[in-house]
mmCIF file of C-alpha atoms in Angstrom:
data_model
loop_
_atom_site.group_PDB
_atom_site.id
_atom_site.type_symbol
_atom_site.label_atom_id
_atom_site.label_comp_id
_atom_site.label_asym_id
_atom_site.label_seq_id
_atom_site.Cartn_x
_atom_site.Cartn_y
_atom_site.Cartn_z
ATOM 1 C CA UNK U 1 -6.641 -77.917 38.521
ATOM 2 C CA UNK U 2 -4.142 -80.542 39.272
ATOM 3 C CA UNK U 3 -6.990 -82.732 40.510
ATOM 4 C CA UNK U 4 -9.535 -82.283 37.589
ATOM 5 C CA UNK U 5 -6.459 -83.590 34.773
ATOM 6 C CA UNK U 6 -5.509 -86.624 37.406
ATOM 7 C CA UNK U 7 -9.046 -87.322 36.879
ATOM 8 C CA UNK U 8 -9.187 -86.847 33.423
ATOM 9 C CA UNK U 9 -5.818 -89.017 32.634
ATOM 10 C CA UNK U 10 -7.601 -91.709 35.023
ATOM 11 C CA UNK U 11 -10.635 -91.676 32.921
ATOM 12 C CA UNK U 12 -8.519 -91.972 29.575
ATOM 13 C CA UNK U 13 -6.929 -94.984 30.550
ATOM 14 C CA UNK U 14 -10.144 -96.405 31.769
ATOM 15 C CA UNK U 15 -11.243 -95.484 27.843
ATOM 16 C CA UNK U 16 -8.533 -97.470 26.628
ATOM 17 C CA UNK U 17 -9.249 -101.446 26.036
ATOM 18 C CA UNK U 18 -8.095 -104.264 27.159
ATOM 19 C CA UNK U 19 -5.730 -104.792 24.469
ATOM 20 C CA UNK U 20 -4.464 -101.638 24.428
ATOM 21 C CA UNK U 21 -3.863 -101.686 27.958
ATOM 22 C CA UNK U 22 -1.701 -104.636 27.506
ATOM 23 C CA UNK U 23 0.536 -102.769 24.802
ATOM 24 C CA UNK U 24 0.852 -99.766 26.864
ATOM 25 C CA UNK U 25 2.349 -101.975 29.418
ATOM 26 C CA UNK U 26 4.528 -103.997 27.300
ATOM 27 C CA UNK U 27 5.864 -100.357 25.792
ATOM 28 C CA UNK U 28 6.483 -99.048 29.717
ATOM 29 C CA UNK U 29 7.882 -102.570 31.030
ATOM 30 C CA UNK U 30 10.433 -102.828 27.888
ATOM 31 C CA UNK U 31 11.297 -99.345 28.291
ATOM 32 C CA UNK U 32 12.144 -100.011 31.829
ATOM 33 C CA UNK U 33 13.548 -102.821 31.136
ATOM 34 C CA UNK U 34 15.917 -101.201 28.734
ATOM 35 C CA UNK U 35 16.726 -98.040 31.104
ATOM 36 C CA UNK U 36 17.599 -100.605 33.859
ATOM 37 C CA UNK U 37 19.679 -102.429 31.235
ATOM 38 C CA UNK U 38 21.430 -99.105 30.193
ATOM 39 C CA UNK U 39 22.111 -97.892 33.848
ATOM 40 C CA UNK U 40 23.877 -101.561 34.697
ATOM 41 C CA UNK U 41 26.031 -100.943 31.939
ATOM 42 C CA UNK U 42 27.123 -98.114 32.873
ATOM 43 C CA UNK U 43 27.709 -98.640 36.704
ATOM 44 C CA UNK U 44 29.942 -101.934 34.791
ATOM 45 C CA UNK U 45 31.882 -99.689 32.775
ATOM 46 C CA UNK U 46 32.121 -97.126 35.760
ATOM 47 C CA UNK U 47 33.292 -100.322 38.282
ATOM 48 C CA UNK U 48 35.718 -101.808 35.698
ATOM 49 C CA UNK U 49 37.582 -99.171 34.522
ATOM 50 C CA UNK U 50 37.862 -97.620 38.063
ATOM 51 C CA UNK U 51 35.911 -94.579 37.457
ATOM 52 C CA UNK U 52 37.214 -94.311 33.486
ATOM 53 C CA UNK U 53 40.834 -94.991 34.334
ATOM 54 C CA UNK U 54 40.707 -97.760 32.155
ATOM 55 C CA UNK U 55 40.302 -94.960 29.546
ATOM 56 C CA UNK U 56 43.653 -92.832 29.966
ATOM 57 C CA UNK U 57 45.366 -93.710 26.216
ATOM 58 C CA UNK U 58 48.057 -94.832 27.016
ATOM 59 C CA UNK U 59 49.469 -97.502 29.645
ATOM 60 C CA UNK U 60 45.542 -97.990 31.413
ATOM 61 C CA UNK U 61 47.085 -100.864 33.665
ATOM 62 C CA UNK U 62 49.845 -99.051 35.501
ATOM 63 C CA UNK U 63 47.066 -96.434 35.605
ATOM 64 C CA UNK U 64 45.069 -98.608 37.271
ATOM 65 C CA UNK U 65 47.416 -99.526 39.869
ATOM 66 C CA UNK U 66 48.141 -95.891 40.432
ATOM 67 C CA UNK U 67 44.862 -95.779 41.191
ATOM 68 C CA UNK U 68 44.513 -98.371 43.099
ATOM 69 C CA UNK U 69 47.429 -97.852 45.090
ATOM 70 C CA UNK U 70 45.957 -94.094 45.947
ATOM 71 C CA UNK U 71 42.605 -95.925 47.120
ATOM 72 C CA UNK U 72 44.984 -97.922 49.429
ATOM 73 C CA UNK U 73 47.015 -95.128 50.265
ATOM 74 C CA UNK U 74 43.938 -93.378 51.414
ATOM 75 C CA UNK U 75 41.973 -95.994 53.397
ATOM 76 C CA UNK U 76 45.452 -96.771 55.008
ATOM 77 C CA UNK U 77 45.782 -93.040 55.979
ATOM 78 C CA UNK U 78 42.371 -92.043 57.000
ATOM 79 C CA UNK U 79 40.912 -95.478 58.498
ATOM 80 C CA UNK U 80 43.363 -97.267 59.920
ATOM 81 C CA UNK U 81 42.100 -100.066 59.133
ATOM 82 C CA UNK U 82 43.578 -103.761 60.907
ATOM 83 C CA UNK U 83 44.568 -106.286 58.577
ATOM 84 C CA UNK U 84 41.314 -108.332 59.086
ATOM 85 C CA UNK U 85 39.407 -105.446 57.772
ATOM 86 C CA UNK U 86 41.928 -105.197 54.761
ATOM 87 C CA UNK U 87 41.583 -108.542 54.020
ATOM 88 C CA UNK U 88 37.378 -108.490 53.514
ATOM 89 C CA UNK U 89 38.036 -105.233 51.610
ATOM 90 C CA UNK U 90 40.705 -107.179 49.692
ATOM 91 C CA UNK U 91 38.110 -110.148 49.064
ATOM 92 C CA UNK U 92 35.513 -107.981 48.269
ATOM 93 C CA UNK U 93 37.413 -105.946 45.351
ATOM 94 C CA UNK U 94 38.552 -109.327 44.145
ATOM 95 C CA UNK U 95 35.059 -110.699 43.848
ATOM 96 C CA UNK U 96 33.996 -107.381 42.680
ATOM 97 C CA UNK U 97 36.349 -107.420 39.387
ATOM 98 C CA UNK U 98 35.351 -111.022 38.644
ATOM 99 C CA UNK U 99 31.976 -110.206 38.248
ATOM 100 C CA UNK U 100 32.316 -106.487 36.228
ATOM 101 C CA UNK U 101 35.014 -108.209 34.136
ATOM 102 C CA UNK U 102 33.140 -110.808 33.489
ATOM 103 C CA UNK U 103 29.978 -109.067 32.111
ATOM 104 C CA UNK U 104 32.981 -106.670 30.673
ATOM 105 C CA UNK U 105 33.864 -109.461 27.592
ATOM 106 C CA UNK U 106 30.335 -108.632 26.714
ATOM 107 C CA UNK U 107 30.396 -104.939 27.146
ATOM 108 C CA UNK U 108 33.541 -104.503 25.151
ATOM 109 C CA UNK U 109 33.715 -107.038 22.696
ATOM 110 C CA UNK U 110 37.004 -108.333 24.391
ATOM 111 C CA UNK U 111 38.437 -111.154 25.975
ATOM 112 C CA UNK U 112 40.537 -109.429 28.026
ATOM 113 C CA UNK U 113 39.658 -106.015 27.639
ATOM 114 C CA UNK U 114 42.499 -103.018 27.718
ATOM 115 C CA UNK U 115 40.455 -100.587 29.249
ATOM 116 C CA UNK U 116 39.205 -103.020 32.317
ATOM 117 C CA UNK U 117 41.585 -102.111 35.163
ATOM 118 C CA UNK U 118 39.510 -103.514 38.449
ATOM 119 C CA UNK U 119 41.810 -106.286 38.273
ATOM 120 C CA UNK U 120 44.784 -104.321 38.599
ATOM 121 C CA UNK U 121 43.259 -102.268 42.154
ATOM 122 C CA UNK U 122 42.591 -105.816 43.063
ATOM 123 C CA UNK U 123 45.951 -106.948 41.977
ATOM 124 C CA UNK U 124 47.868 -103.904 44.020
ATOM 125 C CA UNK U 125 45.730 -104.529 47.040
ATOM 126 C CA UNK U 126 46.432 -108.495 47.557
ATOM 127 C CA UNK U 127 50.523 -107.375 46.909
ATOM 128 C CA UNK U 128 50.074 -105.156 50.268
ATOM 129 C CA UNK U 129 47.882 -107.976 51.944
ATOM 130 C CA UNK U 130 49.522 -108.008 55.649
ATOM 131 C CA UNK U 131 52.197 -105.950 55.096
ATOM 132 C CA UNK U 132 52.747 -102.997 57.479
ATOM 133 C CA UNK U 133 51.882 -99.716 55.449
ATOM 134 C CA UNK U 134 54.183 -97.185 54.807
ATOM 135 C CA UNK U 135 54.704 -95.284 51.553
ATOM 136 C CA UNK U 136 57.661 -97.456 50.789
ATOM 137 C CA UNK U 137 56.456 -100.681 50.796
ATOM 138 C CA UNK U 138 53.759 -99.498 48.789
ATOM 139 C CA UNK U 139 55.757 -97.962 46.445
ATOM 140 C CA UNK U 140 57.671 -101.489 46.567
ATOM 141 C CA UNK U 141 54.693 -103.047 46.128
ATOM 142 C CA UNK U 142 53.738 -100.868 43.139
ATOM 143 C CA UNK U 143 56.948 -101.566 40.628
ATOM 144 C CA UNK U 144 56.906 -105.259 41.616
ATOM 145 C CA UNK U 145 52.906 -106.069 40.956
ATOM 146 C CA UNK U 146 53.410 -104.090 37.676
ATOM 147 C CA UNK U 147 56.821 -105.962 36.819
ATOM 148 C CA UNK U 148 55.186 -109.737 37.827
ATOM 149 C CA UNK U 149 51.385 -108.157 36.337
ATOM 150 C CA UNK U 150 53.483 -107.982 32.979
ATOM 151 C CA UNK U 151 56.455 -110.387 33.041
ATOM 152 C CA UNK U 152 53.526 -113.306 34.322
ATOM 153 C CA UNK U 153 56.136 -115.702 35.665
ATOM 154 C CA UNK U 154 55.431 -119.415 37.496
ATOM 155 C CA UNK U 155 51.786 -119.889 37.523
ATOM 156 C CA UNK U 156 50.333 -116.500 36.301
ATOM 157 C CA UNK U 157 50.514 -117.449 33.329
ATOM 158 C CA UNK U 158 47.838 -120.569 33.520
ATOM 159 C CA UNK U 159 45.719 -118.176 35.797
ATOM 160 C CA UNK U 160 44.961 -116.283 32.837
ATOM 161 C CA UNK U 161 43.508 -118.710 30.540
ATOM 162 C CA UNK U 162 40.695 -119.484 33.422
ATOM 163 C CA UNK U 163 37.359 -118.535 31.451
ATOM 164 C CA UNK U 164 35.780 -115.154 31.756
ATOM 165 C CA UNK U 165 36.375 -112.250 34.851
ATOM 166 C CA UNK U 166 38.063 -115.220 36.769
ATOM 167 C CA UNK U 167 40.596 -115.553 34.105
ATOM 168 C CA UNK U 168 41.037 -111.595 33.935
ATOM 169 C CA UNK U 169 41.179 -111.465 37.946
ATOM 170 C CA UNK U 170 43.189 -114.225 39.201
ATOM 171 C CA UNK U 171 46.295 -113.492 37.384
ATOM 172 C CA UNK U 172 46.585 -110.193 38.877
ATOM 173 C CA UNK U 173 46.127 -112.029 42.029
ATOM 174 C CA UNK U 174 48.298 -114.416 41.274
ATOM 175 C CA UNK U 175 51.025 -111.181 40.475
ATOM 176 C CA UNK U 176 49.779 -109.489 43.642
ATOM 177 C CA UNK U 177 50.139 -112.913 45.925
ATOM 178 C CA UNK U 178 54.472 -113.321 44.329
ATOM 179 C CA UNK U 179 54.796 -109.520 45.386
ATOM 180 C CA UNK U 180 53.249 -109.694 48.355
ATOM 181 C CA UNK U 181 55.452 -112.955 49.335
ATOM 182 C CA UNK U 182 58.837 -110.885 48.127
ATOM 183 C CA UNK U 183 57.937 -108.044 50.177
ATOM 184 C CA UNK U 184 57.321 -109.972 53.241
ATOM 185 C CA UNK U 185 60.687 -111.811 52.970
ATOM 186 C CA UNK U 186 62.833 -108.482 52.155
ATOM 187 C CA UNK U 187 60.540 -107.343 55.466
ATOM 188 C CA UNK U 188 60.927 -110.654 57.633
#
């Protein structure tokens, strides 16, 4: 049975014309188009908002270093990962955020959208950059990103008017790199 209607669909489309053929493919390529076009959105929203973080109502970028700081917290705990391995994880979250914030403008109808908290994880992870984990410099770590994410003293400031997801990213980073260079002098 299942051969005798593969036969008969094949022998409908060898019914249709030319011309008809072409529309059928143009409806099936723009539909695929469009599905593929839907399901990148998505994974953008999913990426920038750190799985919907971004969404919480209230406070979404001390949510998002909560967040991030768990992630941290957990690689830290289960991996054990050296500080070379941070640092490409570190890189790639950073280049990761540029991009989904970037295509986030779009997405949201923002310049700097709320709900986008990538940039924070980033942010949290370049203020523990080299510094020997424990729950206390992390938690250190935490309250200063988040006081020098929002106060955006020195050159934080100018990071933030770079255009698109660079201009959302590198003034976390720029937050992240002050903490990161308090914490290793209260350390050192």
């Amino acid at each position: 049975f299942n051969f005798i209607c593969l036969h008969t669909h094949f022998l409908n489309l060898q019914l249709i014309s030319y011309k008809n053929k072409k529309r059928l493919f143009l409806y099936y390529y723009f539909n695929l188009s469009t599905l593929l076009l839907i399901s990148m959105m998505f994974f953008n929203k999913l990426v920038s908002t750190f799985f919907y973080v971004g969404f919480l109502p209230k406070l979404p970028g001390t949510f998002g270093t909560l967040a991030g700081a768990i992630l941290y917290f957990f690689i830290n705990s289960v991996y054990y990962p050296t500080h070379t391995i941070m640092f490409v994880i570190t890189i790639a979250i950073i280049i990761v955020s540029v991009v989904t914030s970037h295509y986030s403008i779009e997405i949201f109808d923002s310049e700097d959208p709320l709900c986008v908290v990538i940039d924070e994880v980033a942010g949290i992870f370049v203020a523990m950059l080299f510094i020997p984990f424990s729950i206390t410099n992390l938690v250190i770590a935490f309250f200063l990103f988040r006081l020098f994410d929002v106060w955006k003293p020195l050159f934080v400031r100018t990071l933030e008017r770079l255009p698109g997801g660079l201009g959302i990213t590198m003034d976390d980073v720029g937050a992240g790199l002050i903490s990161n260079l308090l914490i290793q002098i209260m350390i050192y």
